[in-house]
Amino acid sequence: MRKSQLLEIKKGILANNDQLAEKLRSDFQQNHVIVVNVVSSPGSGKTELLTVISKQLISQGLKVSALVGDLATDNDARRLQSSGAETHQINTNGGCHLNAKMIKKHIKQLTWKNSDVLFIENVGNLVCPAEYDLGENKRIVLMSVTEGEDKPLKYPTMFNSSDACVITKTDLSEAVDFQKQTAIDNLNKINPGIKTFFTSAKTNQGIEPLIKYILHHDD
Amino acid sequence: MRKSQLLEIKKGILANNDQLAEKLRSDFQQNHVIVVNVVSSPGSGKTELLTVISKQLISQGLKVSALVGDLATDNDARRLQSSGAETHQINTNGGCHLNAKMIKKHIKQLTWKNSDVLFIENVGNLVCPAEYDLGENKRIVLMSVTEGEDKPLKYPTMFNSSDACVITKTDLSEAVDFQKQTAIDNLNKINPGIKTFFTSAKTNQGIEPLIKYILHHDD
């Protein structure tokens, strides 16, 4: 099979995905559900951050649900459930990203229409999920201070396609000599003006502004 | 396009890759070059570890070369070059893994036949590179203590297809409350008996045993 044929097939897959994602987005909007697609490397702290945020949202009287993607295990859905959120795990069985079809299928396991916020925790992968629209309102990319300041330059598609970046585990900044300004500069080279948050799920640093951002549709 | 057709196409791509990888492996063996394919999440410390190891190998009179994969930038090849290794950057332009065809093409940029060790630093991705044999003698998967002990369970294909696991950034173990025994148990659930190393490129912990392992073909 030629490269051009492969590219055609991929184009077709992405076009189908985009179409389905638009339908999902319209459903989400009709039901007044804020949908956030959370992407990052493995181990950047997606589940931990979402647990802290969900707890706070729930304590404010909001209803939170979550779809959690992983190749295997339901560890993350169970961890996130401890916040009080309604969760459902999607196992991709080796697949490297979530797609709109999976969201359409698995969302039926949740009473999402009553939710104020639906989090979609994507598979830990800083490459492949970038191309798949899931019908979200906002895509948020996480990067932890331990990963190095150069990640936006090395994974440009993901950082460019995200609406905001959350730099996590700031409690470790000193231990890893994290260069905040370099990280900001690199982010802005790839996605000028990208909204950036600095958080620690351990100390609660930066959680409040991030919640405000999530709840405001028009930012 | 149906799922079964897509699976057939993927099977064909992988079969072609395997065939080419065997040819590469035979070339590497004929030239007595040890080839190590290094895989991990983004930011696990591949370049840092390879820089420390290459320096030591070169100080022992060995010749080291390296192919470095990234979606964009030549940052890592330049960093690794500071060790004295001969390096060449492969930019995948968005691609999520290296394949045997890329190795065959780009290796021509190196005088690899004179090398004792050739490192292939794969794209930072704990999913997709697992399926692509590059003709290596050994595949080594890194995971940093900051990523959490559950990674082998959540990314089983990568940990199962690797010959050894290097747990990096052990200088941060205390700061992140890393549970060493849990990590070992999880690794062995996925890949029983997998050779495991604990290293810090900062303090040089565990570098010597890892170098011995790399230099011994038959381990």
Tab-separated table of C-alpha atoms in Angstrom:
chain	number	residue	atom	x	y	z
A	1	MET	CA	0.000	0.000	0.000
A	2	ARG	CA	1.293	3.418	-0.960
A	3	LYS	CA	1.768	6.304	1.433
A	4	SER	CA	-0.766	8.419	-0.487
A	5	GLN	CA	-3.412	5.688	-0.065
A	6	LEU	CA	-2.723	5.495	3.656
A	7	LEU	CA	-3.031	9.267	3.955
A	8	GLU	CA	-6.381	9.126	2.146
A	9	ILE	CA	-7.665	6.483	4.568
A	10	LYS	CA	-6.531	8.527	7.557
A	11	LYS	CA	-8.168	11.644	6.126
A	12	GLY	CA	-11.427	9.728	5.814
A	13	ILE	CA	-11.246	8.463	9.389
A	14	LEU	CA	-10.606	11.976	10.714
A	15	ALA	CA	-13.426	13.467	8.598
A	16	ASN	CA	-15.872	10.896	10.009
A	17	ASN	CA	-14.628	11.634	13.504
A	18	ASP	CA	-15.043	15.397	13.036
A	19	GLN	CA	-18.601	14.940	11.813
A	20	LEU	CA	-19.552	12.816	14.808
A	21	ALA	CA	-17.774	15.206	17.175
A	22	GLU	CA	-19.866	18.119	15.864
A	23	LYS	CA	-23.035	16.123	16.565
A	24	LEU	CA	-21.798	15.402	20.112
A	25	ARG	CA	-20.913	19.061	20.663
A	26	SER	CA	-24.405	20.060	19.659
A	27	ASP	CA	-25.909	17.480	22.085
A	28	PHE	CA	-23.670	18.721	24.884
A	29	GLN	CA	-24.660	22.332	24.243
A	30	GLN	CA	-28.363	21.533	24.132
A	31	ASN	CA	-28.032	19.910	27.538
A	32	HIS	CA	-25.922	22.771	28.938
A	33	VAL	CA	-23.043	20.464	29.805
A	34	ILE	CA	-19.508	21.867	29.813
A	35	VAL	CA	-17.224	19.253	28.299
A	36	VAL	CA	-13.473	19.323	28.900
A	37	ASN	CA	-11.054	16.999	27.078
A	38	VAL	CA	-7.945	16.547	29.247
A	39	VAL	CA	-4.783	15.376	27.479
A	40	SER	CA	-1.179	14.804	28.569
A	41	SER	CA	1.732	12.370	28.787
A	42	PRO	CA	1.297	9.358	31.036
A	43	GLY	CA	1.865	10.361	34.646
A	44	SER	CA	1.363	14.123	34.323
A	45	GLY	CA	-1.319	14.009	36.992
A	46	LYS	CA	-4.603	14.107	35.033
A	47	THR	CA	-6.552	11.906	37.462
A	48	GLU	CA	-5.169	13.614	40.550
A	49	LEU	CA	-6.002	17.087	39.231
A	50	LEU	CA	-9.499	16.074	38.101
A	51	THR	CA	-10.181	14.501	41.495
A	52	VAL	CA	-9.298	17.730	43.311
A	53	ILE	CA	-11.303	19.866	40.861
A	54	SER	CA	-14.332	17.545	40.922
A	55	LYS	CA	-14.432	17.594	44.717
A	56	GLN	CA	-14.528	21.388	44.693
A	57	LEU	CA	-17.167	21.571	41.967
A	58	ILE	CA	-19.341	19.049	43.809
A	59	SER	CA	-18.921	20.960	47.078
A	60	GLN	CA	-20.328	23.988	45.196
A	61	GLY	CA	-23.439	21.953	44.390
A	62	LEU	CA	-22.536	21.083	40.811
A	63	LYS	CA	-22.860	17.638	39.239
A	64	VAL	CA	-19.741	16.195	37.653
A	65	SER	CA	-19.336	13.144	35.446
A	66	ALA	CA	-16.279	11.730	33.722
A	67	LEU	CA	-15.234	9.329	30.975
A	68	VAL	CA	-11.743	7.984	31.577
A	69	GLY	CA	-9.629	6.471	28.791
A	70	ASP	CA	-6.851	3.935	29.281
A	71	LEU	CA	-5.387	1.019	27.350
A	72	ALA	CA	-6.113	-1.240	30.309
A	73	THR	CA	-7.357	-1.232	33.955
A	74	ASP	CA	-10.122	0.827	35.547
A	75	ASN	CA	-7.767	2.297	38.161
A	76	ASP	CA	-8.286	5.907	37.123
A	77	ALA	CA	-12.103	5.757	36.951
A	78	ARG	CA	-12.124	4.301	40.457
A	79	ARG	CA	-9.707	6.938	41.769
A	80	LEU	CA	-11.722	9.750	40.244
A	81	GLN	CA	-14.979	8.293	41.566
A	82	SER	CA	-13.702	8.952	45.097
A	83	SER	CA	-14.325	12.666	44.432
A	84	GLY	CA	-18.059	12.027	44.158
A	85	ALA	CA	-18.084	12.291	40.373
A	86	GLU	CA	-19.979	9.732	38.325
A	87	THR	CA	-17.301	7.954	36.289
A	88	HIS	CA	-17.029	5.361	33.553
A	89	GLN	CA	-13.814	3.768	32.279
A	90	ILE	CA	-13.195	3.274	28.555
A	91	ASN	CA	-10.575	0.624	27.833
A	92	THR	CA	-9.093	1.084	24.383
A	93	ASN	CA	-7.447	-2.370	24.434
A	94	GLY	CA	-4.160	-1.018	23.200
A	95	GLY	CA	-5.580	1.957	21.285
A	96	CYS	CA	-3.566	5.155	21.618
A	97	HIS	CA	-6.372	7.732	21.831
A	98	LEU	CA	-10.092	8.208	22.385
A	99	ASN	CA	-12.295	9.049	19.398
A	100	ALA	CA	-15.786	10.506	19.014
A	101	LYS	CA	-17.307	7.069	18.339
A	102	MET	CA	-16.081	5.802	21.718
A	103	ILE	CA	-17.516	8.859	23.445
A	104	LYS	CA	-20.886	8.348	21.740
A	105	LYS	CA	-20.969	4.698	22.793
A	106	HIS	CA	-19.721	4.963	26.370
A	107	ILE	CA	-21.484	8.145	27.392
A	108	LYS	CA	-24.650	6.062	27.618
A	109	GLN	CA	-23.188	4.576	30.800
A	110	LEU	CA	-23.425	7.982	32.487
A	111	THR	CA	-26.405	10.174	33.415
A	112	TRP	CA	-24.450	12.956	31.717
A	113	LYS	CA	-27.446	15.049	30.699
A	114	ASN	CA	-27.908	16.077	34.328
A	115	SER	CA	-24.240	17.020	34.686
A	116	ASP	CA	-22.865	20.528	34.813
A	117	VAL	CA	-19.398	19.395	33.796
A	118	LEU	CA	-18.279	16.284	31.898
A	119	PHE	CA	-14.552	15.573	31.992
A	120	ILE	CA	-13.023	13.327	29.365
A	121	GLU	CA	-9.660	12.084	30.602
A	122	ASN	CA	-7.889	10.970	27.446
A	123	VAL	CA	-5.310	8.180	27.082
A	124	GLY	CA	-1.899	9.306	28.355
A	125	ASN	CA	-0.249	10.211	25.074
A	126	LEU	CA	1.103	13.558	23.932
A	127	VAL	CA	0.822	12.693	20.227
A	128	CYS	CA	-2.184	10.790	18.872
A	129	PRO	CA	-5.135	12.314	20.821
A	130	ALA	CA	-4.305	15.719	19.262
A	131	GLU	CA	-6.066	14.879	15.996
A	132	TYR	CA	-9.315	13.567	17.449
A	133	ASP	CA	-12.045	16.077	18.277
A	134	LEU	CA	-14.337	14.579	20.946
A	135	GLY	CA	-16.978	17.306	20.792
A	136	GLU	CA	-15.440	19.109	23.772
A	137	ASN	CA	-15.878	22.786	24.613
A	138	LYS	CA	-12.314	23.031	25.809
A	139	ARG	CA	-9.210	20.980	25.370
A	140	ILE	CA	-6.748	21.311	28.217
A	141	VAL	CA	-3.214	19.934	27.961
A	142	LEU	CA	-1.297	19.148	31.137
A	143	MET	CA	2.450	19.045	31.518
A	144	SER	CA	4.180	18.418	34.816
A	145	VAL	CA	7.214	20.404	35.923
A	146	THR	CA	9.202	17.150	36.002
A	147	GLU	CA	8.821	16.607	32.236
A	148	GLY	CA	10.978	19.557	31.186
A	149	GLU	CA	10.194	22.958	29.723
A	150	ASP	CA	10.729	21.902	26.094
A	151	LYS	CA	7.617	19.744	25.662
A	152	PRO	CA	5.579	22.318	23.676
A	153	LEU	CA	8.377	22.551	21.094
A	154	LYS	CA	8.681	18.791	20.795
A	155	TYR	CA	4.928	17.995	20.684
A	156	PRO	CA	3.643	21.060	18.822
A	157	THR	CA	0.362	19.585	17.520
A	158	MET	CA	-0.947	18.826	20.985
A	159	PHE	CA	-0.003	22.183	22.478
A	160	ASN	CA	-1.220	24.044	19.413
A	161	SER	CA	-4.625	22.327	19.388
A	162	SER	CA	-5.296	22.979	23.089
A	163	ASP	CA	-7.184	25.931	24.518
A	164	ALA	CA	-5.225	26.023	27.750
A	165	CYS	CA	-2.156	24.472	29.356
A	166	VAL	CA	-1.974	23.427	32.989
A	167	ILE	CA	1.514	23.018	34.381
A	168	THR	CA	1.128	20.488	37.189
A	169	LYS	CA	3.120	19.311	40.222
A	170	THR	CA	4.473	22.794	40.930
A	171	ASP	CA	5.326	21.589	44.449
A	172	LEU	CA	8.283	19.820	42.740
A	173	SER	CA	9.461	22.935	40.836
A	174	GLU	CA	12.446	23.564	43.055
A	175	ALA	CA	13.512	19.905	43.218
A	176	VAL	CA	13.702	19.733	39.404
A	177	ASP	CA	14.900	23.334	38.899
A	178	PHE	CA	11.863	24.112	36.727
A	179	GLN	CA	12.338	27.228	34.590
A	180	LYS	CA	8.889	28.820	34.577
A	181	GLN	CA	9.670	31.605	32.114
A	182	THR	CA	11.248	29.183	29.626
A	183	ALA	CA	8.113	27.030	29.767
A	184	ILE	CA	5.881	30.079	29.180
A	185	ASP	CA	8.083	31.226	26.282
A	186	ASN	CA	8.012	27.778	24.659
A	187	LEU	CA	4.230	27.514	25.047
A	188	ASN	CA	3.768	30.909	23.417
A	189	LYS	CA	6.070	30.047	20.523
A	190	ILE	CA	3.718	27.177	19.636
A	191	ASN	CA	0.377	28.684	20.692
A	192	PRO	CA	0.654	32.466	21.149
A	193	GLY	CA	-1.428	33.759	24.039
A	194	ILE	CA	-2.421	30.300	25.285
A	195	LYS	CA	-4.085	30.485	28.694
A	196	THR	CA	-1.660	28.965	31.216
A	197	PHE	CA	-2.222	27.743	34.780
A	198	PHE	CA	0.241	26.540	37.392
A	199	THR	CA	-1.188	23.984	39.773
A	200	SER	CA	-0.345	21.552	42.522
A	201	ALA	CA	-2.963	18.967	43.456
A	202	LYS	CA	-0.954	18.486	46.663
A	203	THR	CA	-1.001	22.079	47.917
A	204	ASN	CA	-4.111	23.227	45.983
A	205	GLN	CA	-2.087	25.973	44.312
A	206	GLY	CA	-3.805	27.396	41.242
A	207	ILE	CA	-6.938	25.257	41.479
A	208	GLU	CA	-9.358	28.170	41.948
A	209	PRO	CA	-8.444	30.106	38.771
A	210	LEU	CA	-8.534	26.868	36.781
A	211	ILE	CA	-12.049	26.070	38.011
A	212	LYS	CA	-13.169	29.580	37.092
A	213	TYR	CA	-11.770	29.091	33.605
A	214	ILE	CA	-13.535	25.733	33.184
A	215	LEU	CA	-16.902	27.138	34.261
A	216	HIS	CA	-16.728	30.114	31.899
A	217	HIS	CA	-17.907	28.967	28.502
A	218	ASP	CA	-16.734	31.939	26.533
A	219	ASP	CA	-13.110	32.261	27.587
B	1	MET	CA	-14.029	1.469	5.557
B	2	ARG	CA	-14.710	-1.430	7.879
B	3	LYS	CA	-12.752	-2.204	11.020
B	4	SER	CA	-11.670	-5.588	9.617
B	5	GLN	CA	-10.192	-3.864	6.534
B	6	LEU	CA	-8.302	-1.411	8.710
B	7	LEU	CA	-6.917	-4.255	10.814
B	8	GLU	CA	-5.736	-6.014	7.643
B	9	ILE	CA	-3.931	-2.871	6.495
B	10	LYS	CA	-2.250	-2.481	9.875
B	11	LYS	CA	-1.218	-6.139	9.883
B	12	GLY	CA	0.416	-5.625	6.494
B	13	ILE	CA	2.297	-2.542	7.655
B	14	LEU	CA	3.607	-4.361	10.738
B	15	ALA	CA	4.616	-7.430	8.707
B	16	ASN	CA	6.636	-5.229	6.327
B	17	ASN	CA	8.216	-3.497	9.290
B	18	ASP	CA	9.162	-6.811	10.929
B	19	GLN	CA	10.780	-8.038	7.739
B	20	LEU	CA	12.885	-4.904	7.380
B	21	ALA	CA	13.769	-4.971	11.097
B	22	GLU	CA	15.141	-8.519	10.741
B	23	LYS	CA	17.342	-7.354	7.887
B	24	LEU	CA	18.603	-4.455	10.015
B	25	ARG	CA	19.237	-6.778	12.969
B	26	SER	CA	21.336	-9.015	10.765
B	27	ASP	CA	23.351	-5.993	9.515
B	28	PHE	CA	23.897	-4.800	13.087
B	29	GLN	CA	25.085	-8.241	14.174
B	30	GLN	CA	27.459	-8.605	11.242
B	31	ASN	CA	29.040	-5.315	12.217
B	32	HIS	CA	29.167	-6.215	15.927
B	33	VAL	CA	27.111	-3.198	16.921
B	34	ILE	CA	24.940	-3.432	20.042
B	35	VAL	CA	21.657	-1.649	19.300
B	36	VAL	CA	19.383	-0.435	22.075
B	37	ASN	CA	15.889	0.958	21.422
B	38	VAL	CA	14.977	3.311	24.280
B	39	VAL	CA	11.269	4.008	24.795
B	40	SER	CA	9.259	5.975	27.380
B	41	SER	CA	6.699	8.717	28.006
B	42	PRO	CA	7.736	12.251	27.123
B	43	GLY	CA	9.965	13.660	29.857
B	44	SER	CA	11.032	10.404	31.517
B	45	GLY	CA	14.674	11.352	31.020
B	46	LYS	CA	15.769	9.362	27.957
B	47	THR	CA	18.197	11.973	26.638
B	48	GLU	CA	19.649	12.743	30.060
B	49	LEU	CA	20.254	9.063	30.833
B	50	LEU	CA	21.763	8.337	27.399
B	51	THR	CA	24.065	11.340	27.751
B	52	VAL	CA	25.437	10.056	31.073
B	53	ILE	CA	25.800	6.489	29.753
B	54	SER	CA	27.407	7.584	26.479
B	55	LYS	CA	29.981	9.692	28.331
B	56	GLN	CA	30.991	6.694	30.424
B	57	LEU	CA	31.135	4.326	27.438
B	58	ILE	CA	33.265	6.821	25.497
B	59	SER	CA	35.601	7.272	28.485
B	60	GLN	CA	36.114	3.485	28.344
B	61	GLY	CA	37.321	3.830	24.756
B	62	LEU	CA	34.090	2.724	23.072
B	63	LYS	CA	32.449	4.438	20.119
B	64	VAL	CA	28.817	5.438	20.555
B	65	SER	CA	26.320	6.664	17.979
B	66	ALA	CA	22.654	7.548	18.310
B	67	LEU	CA	19.521	8.141	16.258
B	68	VAL	CA	17.082	10.410	18.070
B	69	GLY	CA	13.366	10.521	17.219
B	70	ASP	CA	11.079	13.479	17.816
B	71	LEU	CA	8.038	15.028	16.158
B	72	ALA	CA	9.932	18.306	15.868
B	73	THR	CA	13.204	20.065	16.871
B	74	ASP	CA	16.738	18.660	17.033
B	75	ASN	CA	17.139	19.582	20.711
B	76	ASP	CA	17.730	16.034	21.912
B	77	ALA	CA	20.298	15.111	19.261
B	78	ARG	CA	22.233	18.254	20.148
B	79	ARG	CA	22.034	17.523	23.885
B	80	LEU	CA	23.191	13.945	23.413
B	81	GLN	CA	26.006	15.047	21.110
B	82	SER	CA	27.568	16.853	24.071
B	83	SER	CA	28.506	13.412	25.440
B	84	GLY	CA	30.842	12.831	22.509
B	85	ALA	CA	28.435	10.456	20.763
B	86	GLU	CA	27.809	10.821	17.042
B	87	THR	CA	24.122	11.718	16.766
B	88	HIS	CA	21.489	12.256	14.110
B	89	GLN	CA	17.960	13.583	14.674
B	90	ILE	CA	14.970	11.994	12.940
B	91	ASN	CA	11.969	14.314	12.772
B	92	THR	CA	8.756	12.356	12.298
B	93	ASN	CA	6.756	15.520	11.434
B	94	GLY	CA	3.934	14.552	13.743
B	95	GLY	CA	4.435	10.776	13.552
B	96	CYS	CA	4.008	8.971	16.860
B	97	HIS	CA	6.798	6.365	16.589
B	98	LEU	CA	9.944	5.396	14.707
B	99	ASN	CA	9.765	2.484	12.264
B	100	ALA	CA	12.367	0.255	10.622
B	101	LYS	CA	12.156	2.168	7.333
B	102	MET	CA	13.170	5.406	9.094
B	103	ILE	CA	16.101	3.634	10.748
B	104	LYS	CA	17.268	2.212	7.408
B	105	LYS	CA	17.098	5.655	5.800
B	106	HIS	CA	18.610	7.804	8.540
B	107	ILE	CA	21.339	5.464	9.709
B	108	LYS	CA	23.228	6.439	6.563
B	109	GLN	CA	23.903	9.776	8.260
B	110	LEU	CA	26.021	8.013	10.888
B	111	THR	CA	29.296	6.075	10.654
B	112	TRP	CA	27.490	3.419	12.680
B	113	LYS	CA	29.476	0.438	11.394
B	114	ASN	CA	32.432	1.586	13.493
B	115	SER	CA	30.282	1.973	16.594
B	116	ASP	CA	30.268	-0.364	19.573
B	117	VAL	CA	26.850	0.817	20.690
B	118	LEU	CA	24.037	2.445	18.704
B	119	PHE	CA	21.255	3.983	20.778
B	120	ILE	CA	17.875	4.633	19.184
B	121	GLU	CA	15.976	7.148	21.286
B	122	ASN	CA	12.369	6.670	20.241
B	123	VAL	CA	9.591	9.284	20.167
B	124	GLY	CA	8.267	9.978	23.682
B	125	ASN	CA	5.151	7.794	23.630
B	126	LEU	CA	4.275	4.858	25.861
B	127	VAL	CA	1.829	3.359	23.340
B	128	CYS	CA	2.625	3.348	19.614
B	129	PRO	CA	6.376	2.526	19.519
B	130	ALA	CA	5.625	-0.821	21.239
B	131	GLU	CA	4.529	-2.468	17.981
B	132	TYR	CA	7.489	-1.428	15.822
B	133	ASP	CA	10.607	-3.580	15.884
B	134	LEU	CA	13.607	-1.472	14.856
B	135	GLY	CA	16.071	-4.355	14.609
B	136	GLU	CA	17.399	-3.680	18.104
B	137	ASN	CA	19.151	-6.209	20.355
B	138	LYS	CA	17.464	-4.814	23.413
B	139	ARG	CA	14.441	-2.681	24.044
B	140	ILE	CA	14.634	-0.706	27.267
B	141	VAL	CA	11.598	1.099	28.663
B	142	LEU	CA	12.105	4.014	31.052
B	143	MET	CA	9.647	5.232	33.632
B	144	SER	CA	10.418	8.038	36.047
B	145	VAL	CA	9.462	7.866	39.729
B	146	THR	CA	7.292	10.949	39.205
B	147	GLU	CA	4.957	9.132	36.765
B	148	GLY	CA	3.456	6.778	39.331
B	149	GLU	CA	3.922	3.061	40.030
B	150	ASP	CA	0.901	1.951	37.967
B	151	LYS	CA	2.302	2.650	34.494
B	152	PRO	CA	3.106	-1.021	33.638
B	153	LEU	CA	-0.532	-1.974	34.320
B	154	LYS	CA	-1.880	0.885	32.225
B	155	TYR	CA	0.528	0.512	29.283
B	156	PRO	CA	0.975	-3.282	29.243
B	157	THR	CA	2.113	-3.695	25.608
B	158	MET	CA	5.117	-1.452	26.052
B	159	PHE	CA	6.255	-2.992	29.320
B	160	ASN	CA	5.597	-6.491	28.055
B	161	SER	CA	7.571	-6.007	24.845
B	162	SER	CA	10.636	-4.571	26.611
B	163	ASP	CA	13.670	-6.542	27.765
B	164	ALA	CA	14.407	-4.287	30.712
B	165	CYS	CA	12.889	-1.398	32.642
B	166	VAL	CA	14.868	1.541	33.973
B	167	ILE	CA	13.191	3.518	36.713
B	168	THR	CA	14.675	7.007	36.406
B	169	LYS	CA	14.945	10.165	38.548
B	170	THR	CA	15.317	8.162	41.779
B	171	ASP	CA	16.682	11.330	43.415
B	172	LEU	CA	13.029	12.474	43.475
B	173	SER	CA	11.704	9.237	45.078
B	174	GLU	CA	11.193	10.767	48.485
B	175	ALA	CA	9.612	13.977	47.194
B	176	VAL	CA	6.941	11.990	45.320
B	177	ASP	CA	6.653	9.176	47.895
B	178	PHE	CA	7.590	6.580	45.275
B	179	GLN	CA	6.639	3.023	46.301
B	180	LYS	CA	9.484	0.933	44.935
B	181	GLN	CA	8.016	-2.477	45.820
B	182	THR	CA	4.660	-1.603	44.226
B	183	ALA	CA	6.438	-0.620	41.026
B	184	ILE	CA	8.418	-3.884	40.999
B	185	ASP	CA	5.249	-5.901	41.658
B	186	ASN	CA	3.367	-4.135	38.844
B	187	LEU	CA	6.248	-4.652	36.408
B	188	ASN	CA	6.361	-8.358	37.223
B	189	LYS	CA	2.610	-8.754	36.804
B	190	ILE	CA	2.999	-7.594	33.192
B	191	ASN	CA	6.439	-9.004	32.383
B	192	PRO	CA	7.494	-11.623	34.944
B	193	GLY	CA	11.209	-11.526	35.747
B	194	ILE	CA	11.862	-8.334	33.762
B	195	LYS	CA	15.328	-6.966	34.468
B	196	THR	CA	14.867	-3.730	36.441
B	197	PHE	CA	17.282	-0.887	37.150
B	198	PHE	CA	16.937	2.154	39.377
B	199	THR	CA	18.882	5.171	38.174
B	200	SER	CA	19.474	8.851	38.695
B	201	ALA	CA	21.312	10.752	35.988
B	202	LYS	CA	21.839	13.462	38.613
B	203	THR	CA	23.611	11.345	41.264
B	204	ASN	CA	24.859	8.566	38.919
B	205	GLN	CA	22.989	5.964	40.978
B	206	GLY	CA	22.566	2.672	39.145
B	207	ILE	CA	24.418	3.715	35.977
B	208	GLU	CA	27.192	1.090	36.278
B	209	PRO	CA	24.925	-2.002	36.419
B	210	LEU	CA	22.881	-0.624	33.516
B	211	ILE	CA	26.009	-0.169	31.388
B	212	LYS	CA	27.086	-3.732	32.183
B	213	TYR	CA	23.674	-4.973	31.102
B	214	ILE	CA	23.819	-3.020	27.825
B	215	LEU	CA	27.290	-4.349	26.957
B	216	HIS	CA	26.379	-7.990	27.585
B	217	HIS	CA	24.692	-9.308	24.460
B	218	ASP	CA	23.281	-12.444	25.963
B	219	ASP	CA	21.520	-11.156	29.078
